[in-house]
């Protein structure tokens, strides 16, 4: 798969030169996909609503993904495997464009995000074991809408959590922080991002 549209061409170039901040902690690790859909030159972001019966973050808006398993060859492989399990999207439909900085969940899980271009949503079906529903947000919404920033202290660090509201969905927390780095990278903005402790030198995964 090749990124043809100007949006994806620019994003792919910027991710190629981007140096994400990587965490290296003795903590569990997870991989998530930040899925973007071309839509004939009108890109959108794919998000999920976690099932209400889950023990962790029930009902929250999230990116597809989950915990690293020993059979995963990399955290990128984790993100693709979990996306397939949660949404029935085969890795063959996804072009991984590059990583973003590691996030740290409120439970102390290191979350490694990977931006991916999804070629089609025709096969996208939520697994009821994990996902209540999925939806898309036009990328233009994030370029036109400023996030609400809420001060908070977590893991001994003071920072601001972004909040977005779109079509009845509340996007916030780590999902919104990961998203905000992508907005900064794509749009040239400078929204504040947390600098978690335990960061190694900027690097590539």
mmCIF file of C-alpha atoms in Angstrom:
data_model
loop_
_atom_site.group_PDB
_atom_site.id
_atom_site.type_symbol
_atom_site.label_atom_id
_atom_site.label_comp_id
_atom_site.label_asym_id
_atom_site.label_seq_id
_atom_site.Cartn_x
_atom_site.Cartn_y
_atom_site.Cartn_z
ATOM 1 C CA UNK A 1 0.000 0.000 0.000
ATOM 2 C CA UNK A 2 1.196 3.487 -0.775
ATOM 3 C CA UNK A 3 0.198 6.821 0.745
ATOM 4 C CA UNK A 4 -1.144 8.731 -2.245
ATOM 5 C CA UNK A 5 -3.091 11.710 -0.884
ATOM 6 C CA UNK A 6 -1.261 14.911 0.135
ATOM 7 C CA UNK A 7 -2.335 14.371 3.759
ATOM 8 C CA UNK A 8 -0.798 10.912 3.980
ATOM 9 C CA UNK A 9 2.224 11.861 1.907
ATOM 10 C CA UNK A 10 3.020 14.685 4.330
ATOM 11 C CA UNK A 11 2.260 12.581 7.398
ATOM 12 C CA UNK A 12 4.419 9.708 6.196
ATOM 13 C CA UNK A 13 7.317 12.117 5.610
ATOM 14 C CA UNK A 14 6.980 13.721 9.039
ATOM 15 C CA UNK A 15 6.774 10.371 10.803
ATOM 16 C CA UNK A 16 9.908 9.253 8.972
ATOM 17 C CA UNK A 17 11.866 12.087 10.574
ATOM 18 C CA UNK A 18 9.968 12.126 13.889
ATOM 19 C CA UNK A 19 11.883 10.999 16.984
ATOM 20 C CA UNK A 20 9.300 9.746 19.472
ATOM 21 C CA UNK A 21 10.010 9.871 23.203
ATOM 22 C CA UNK A 22 10.320 6.266 24.337
ATOM 23 C CA UNK A 23 9.752 4.940 27.837
ATOM 24 C CA UNK A 24 11.938 2.213 29.261
ATOM 25 C CA UNK A 25 10.357 1.158 32.551
ATOM 26 C CA UNK A 26 9.952 -2.129 34.353
ATOM 27 C CA UNK A 27 6.233 -1.971 33.655
ATOM 28 C CA UNK A 28 3.801 -3.905 31.412
ATOM 29 C CA UNK A 29 3.752 -2.862 27.754
ATOM 30 C CA UNK A 30 0.924 -2.494 25.258
ATOM 31 C CA UNK A 31 0.742 -1.649 21.564
ATOM 32 C CA UNK A 32 -2.062 0.382 19.994
ATOM 33 C CA UNK A 33 -2.883 1.396 16.440
ATOM 34 C CA UNK A 34 -3.816 4.991 15.592
ATOM 35 C CA UNK A 35 -5.890 4.162 12.488
ATOM 36 C CA UNK A 36 -6.439 6.788 9.806
ATOM 37 C CA UNK A 37 -8.704 6.176 6.829
ATOM 38 C CA UNK A 38 -8.135 7.961 3.504
ATOM 39 C CA UNK A 39 -11.781 8.315 2.374
ATOM 40 C CA UNK A 40 -10.784 9.536 -1.092
ATOM 41 C CA UNK A 41 -8.661 12.406 0.198
ATOM 42 C CA UNK A 42 -10.890 13.241 3.179
ATOM 43 C CA UNK A 43 -9.048 11.484 6.031
ATOM 44 C CA UNK A 44 -10.743 10.373 9.219
ATOM 45 C CA UNK A 45 -9.677 8.814 12.516
ATOM 46 C CA UNK A 46 -11.049 5.442 13.599
ATOM 47 C CA UNK A 47 -11.847 5.035 17.307
ATOM 48 C CA UNK A 48 -13.505 2.365 19.425
ATOM 49 C CA UNK A 49 -15.802 2.339 22.444
ATOM 50 C CA UNK A 50 -14.660 -0.306 24.922
ATOM 51 C CA UNK A 51 -17.287 -2.805 26.040
ATOM 52 C CA UNK A 52 -19.060 -1.986 29.290
ATOM 53 C CA UNK A 53 -18.329 -5.391 30.859
ATOM 54 C CA UNK A 54 -14.518 -5.010 30.681
ATOM 55 C CA UNK A 55 -12.590 -4.667 33.932
ATOM 56 C CA UNK A 56 -10.248 -2.036 32.473
ATOM 57 C CA UNK A 57 -11.579 1.307 31.169
ATOM 58 C CA UNK A 58 -15.149 0.099 30.402
ATOM 59 C CA UNK A 59 -17.026 2.390 28.040
ATOM 60 C CA UNK A 60 -13.981 4.562 27.317
ATOM 61 C CA UNK A 61 -13.032 5.817 23.861
ATOM 62 C CA UNK A 62 -9.824 4.090 22.823
ATOM 63 C CA UNK A 63 -7.560 3.121 19.975
ATOM 64 C CA UNK A 64 -7.579 -0.573 19.043
ATOM 65 C CA UNK A 65 -4.780 -2.395 20.800
ATOM 66 C CA UNK A 66 -3.800 -4.314 23.881
ATOM 67 C CA UNK A 67 -1.109 -5.959 25.957
ATOM 68 C CA UNK A 68 2.048 -7.414 24.462
ATOM 69 C CA UNK A 69 2.062 -11.207 24.321
ATOM 70 C CA UNK A 70 5.163 -13.457 24.154
ATOM 71 C CA UNK A 71 4.254 -14.620 20.642
ATOM 72 C CA UNK A 72 4.317 -11.006 19.345
ATOM 73 C CA UNK A 73 7.520 -10.259 17.470
ATOM 74 C CA UNK A 74 7.246 -6.526 18.309
ATOM 75 C CA UNK A 75 4.904 -3.988 19.838
ATOM 76 C CA UNK A 76 3.858 -3.041 16.304
ATOM 77 C CA UNK A 77 2.866 -6.678 15.825
ATOM 78 C CA UNK A 78 0.882 -6.427 19.065
ATOM 79 C CA UNK A 79 -1.020 -3.400 17.759
ATOM 80 C CA UNK A 80 -1.840 -5.142 14.466
ATOM 81 C CA UNK A 81 -2.861 -8.414 16.139
ATOM 82 C CA UNK A 82 -5.157 -6.652 18.593
ATOM 83 C CA UNK A 83 -6.687 -4.514 15.827
ATOM 84 C CA UNK A 84 -7.491 -7.688 13.906
ATOM 85 C CA UNK A 85 -9.011 -9.308 17.004
ATOM 86 C CA UNK A 86 -11.057 -6.271 18.007
ATOM 87 C CA UNK A 87 -12.203 -4.980 14.602
ATOM 88 C CA UNK A 88 -11.605 -7.799 12.108
ATOM 89 C CA UNK A 89 -9.178 -5.565 10.194
ATOM 90 C CA UNK A 90 -6.472 -7.724 8.668
ATOM 91 C CA UNK A 91 -2.873 -6.431 8.788
ATOM 92 C CA UNK A 92 -3.006 -6.623 4.978
ATOM 93 C CA UNK A 93 -5.383 -3.630 5.065
ATOM 94 C CA UNK A 94 -3.043 -1.499 7.177
ATOM 95 C CA UNK A 95 0.096 0.395 6.210
ATOM 96 C CA UNK A 96 2.027 1.332 9.355
ATOM 97 C CA UNK A 97 3.477 4.806 8.814
ATOM 98 C CA UNK A 98 5.475 5.147 12.033
ATOM 99 C CA UNK A 99 5.437 5.338 15.840
ATOM 100 C CA UNK A 100 4.461 8.085 18.248
ATOM 101 C CA UNK A 101 5.800 8.676 21.759
ATOM 102 C CA UNK A 102 5.167 6.155 24.508
ATOM 103 C CA UNK A 103 2.275 6.983 26.808
ATOM 104 C CA UNK A 104 1.812 5.873 30.396
ATOM 105 C CA UNK A 105 -1.675 4.827 31.461
ATOM 106 C CA UNK A 106 -3.090 5.644 34.893
ATOM 107 C CA UNK A 107 -2.501 1.972 35.751
ATOM 108 C CA UNK A 108 1.185 2.263 34.867
ATOM 109 C CA UNK A 109 1.075 0.420 31.524
ATOM 110 C CA UNK A 110 3.527 1.679 28.885
ATOM 111 C CA UNK A 111 1.491 2.264 25.724
ATOM 112 C CA UNK A 112 3.340 2.294 22.390
ATOM 113 C CA UNK A 113 1.250 3.872 19.566
ATOM 114 C CA UNK A 114 1.721 3.254 15.843
ATOM 115 C CA UNK A 115 0.055 5.367 13.174
ATOM 116 C CA UNK A 116 -1.510 3.290 10.424
ATOM 117 C CA UNK A 117 -3.302 4.017 7.176
ATOM 118 C CA UNK A 118 -6.335 1.752 6.744
ATOM 119 C CA UNK A 119 -7.222 1.101 3.123
ATOM 120 C CA UNK A 120 -10.827 0.013 3.703
ATOM 121 C CA UNK A 121 -13.404 -0.331 6.490
ATOM 122 C CA UNK A 122 -15.573 -2.791 4.552
ATOM 123 C CA UNK A 123 -14.466 -5.631 6.838
ATOM 124 C CA UNK A 124 -14.560 -3.601 10.055
ATOM 125 C CA UNK A 125 -16.752 -5.422 12.590
ATOM 126 C CA UNK A 126 -16.497 -4.881 16.349
ATOM 127 C CA UNK A 127 -15.826 -7.944 18.496
ATOM 128 C CA UNK A 128 -18.495 -7.825 21.249
ATOM 129 C CA UNK A 129 -16.067 -9.445 23.693
ATOM 130 C CA UNK A 130 -14.035 -6.226 23.730
ATOM 131 C CA UNK A 131 -15.665 -3.465 21.681
ATOM 132 C CA UNK A 132 -19.149 -1.972 22.015
ATOM 133 C CA UNK A 133 -18.890 0.009 18.776
ATOM 134 C CA UNK A 134 -16.509 1.826 16.468
ATOM 135 C CA UNK A 135 -16.844 5.205 14.802
ATOM 136 C CA UNK A 136 -14.841 7.654 12.709
ATOM 137 C CA UNK A 137 -14.084 11.339 13.186
ATOM 138 C CA UNK A 138 -13.155 13.544 10.207
ATOM 139 C CA UNK A 139 -9.591 14.743 10.619
ATOM 140 C CA UNK A 140 -10.846 18.257 9.855
ATOM 141 C CA UNK A 141 -12.600 18.194 13.242
ATOM 142 C CA UNK A 142 -9.232 18.069 15.009
ATOM 143 C CA UNK A 143 -7.745 20.787 12.844
ATOM 144 C CA UNK A 144 -10.719 23.087 13.516
ATOM 145 C CA UNK A 145 -11.378 22.252 17.186
ATOM 146 C CA UNK A 146 -9.171 23.254 20.111
ATOM 147 C CA UNK A 147 -9.051 20.673 22.915
ATOM 148 C CA UNK A 148 -10.171 21.561 26.428
ATOM 149 C CA UNK A 149 -7.143 21.160 28.695
ATOM 150 C CA UNK A 150 -7.614 19.923 32.267
ATOM 151 C CA UNK A 151 -4.672 20.217 34.724
ATOM 152 C CA UNK A 152 -3.873 16.975 36.555
ATOM 153 C CA UNK A 153 -1.025 15.301 38.427
ATOM 154 C CA UNK A 154 -0.202 11.667 37.738
ATOM 155 C CA UNK A 155 2.896 9.544 38.276
ATOM 156 C CA UNK A 156 4.403 12.550 40.055
ATOM 157 C CA UNK A 157 4.094 14.743 36.964
ATOM 158 C CA UNK A 158 1.852 17.764 36.472
ATOM 159 C CA UNK A 159 0.383 18.065 32.986
ATOM 160 C CA UNK A 160 -2.849 18.783 31.149
ATOM 161 C CA UNK A 161 -5.257 16.179 29.817
ATOM 162 C CA UNK A 162 -6.981 17.144 26.537
ATOM 163 C CA UNK A 163 -10.710 16.606 26.046
ATOM 164 C CA UNK A 164 -12.703 16.527 22.795
ATOM 165 C CA UNK A 165 -16.443 16.019 22.347
ATOM 166 C CA UNK A 166 -17.636 14.732 18.978
ATOM 167 C CA UNK A 167 -21.137 13.539 18.085
ATOM 168 C CA UNK A 168 -21.915 12.390 21.626
ATOM 169 C CA UNK A 169 -18.483 10.813 22.171
ATOM 170 C CA UNK A 170 -16.079 12.101 24.827
ATOM 171 C CA UNK A 171 -12.450 11.624 23.749
ATOM 172 C CA UNK A 172 -10.012 12.207 26.604
ATOM 173 C CA UNK A 173 -7.223 10.721 28.717
ATOM 174 C CA UNK A 174 -4.331 8.852 27.178
ATOM 175 C CA UNK A 175 -6.212 8.400 23.893
ATOM 176 C CA UNK A 176 -6.501 12.186 23.529
ATOM 177 C CA UNK A 177 -2.866 12.722 24.574
ATOM 178 C CA UNK A 178 -1.666 10.318 21.877
ATOM 179 C CA UNK A 179 -3.976 12.029 19.409
ATOM 180 C CA UNK A 180 -2.649 15.462 20.371
ATOM 181 C CA UNK A 181 0.911 14.485 19.479
ATOM 182 C CA UNK A 182 -0.355 13.416 16.053
ATOM 183 C CA UNK A 183 -2.210 16.729 15.679
ATOM 184 C CA UNK A 184 0.980 18.632 16.558
ATOM 185 C CA UNK A 185 3.010 16.563 14.120
ATOM 186 C CA UNK A 186 0.504 16.864 11.275
ATOM 187 C CA UNK A 187 -0.700 20.431 11.730
ATOM 188 C CA UNK A 188 2.435 22.110 13.111
ATOM 189 C CA UNK A 189 0.670 23.066 16.355
ATOM 190 C CA UNK A 190 2.302 23.085 19.780
ATOM 191 C CA UNK A 191 -0.304 21.734 22.194
ATOM 192 C CA UNK A 192 1.321 20.743 25.528
ATOM 193 C CA UNK A 193 2.227 17.088 25.960
ATOM 194 C CA UNK A 194 3.272 15.302 29.180
ATOM 195 C CA UNK A 195 6.920 14.383 29.676
ATOM 196 C CA UNK A 196 6.730 11.138 31.633
ATOM 197 C CA UNK A 197 9.704 10.021 33.703
ATOM 198 C CA UNK A 198 11.822 7.115 32.496
ATOM 199 C CA UNK A 199 12.108 8.476 28.953
ATOM 200 C CA UNK A 200 15.102 7.239 27.032
ATOM 201 C CA UNK A 201 16.767 9.368 24.397
ATOM 202 C CA UNK A 202 14.475 10.084 21.417
ATOM 203 C CA UNK A 203 14.640 7.175 19.052
ATOM 204 C CA UNK A 204 12.970 4.757 16.687
ATOM 205 C CA UNK A 205 11.176 1.542 17.582
#
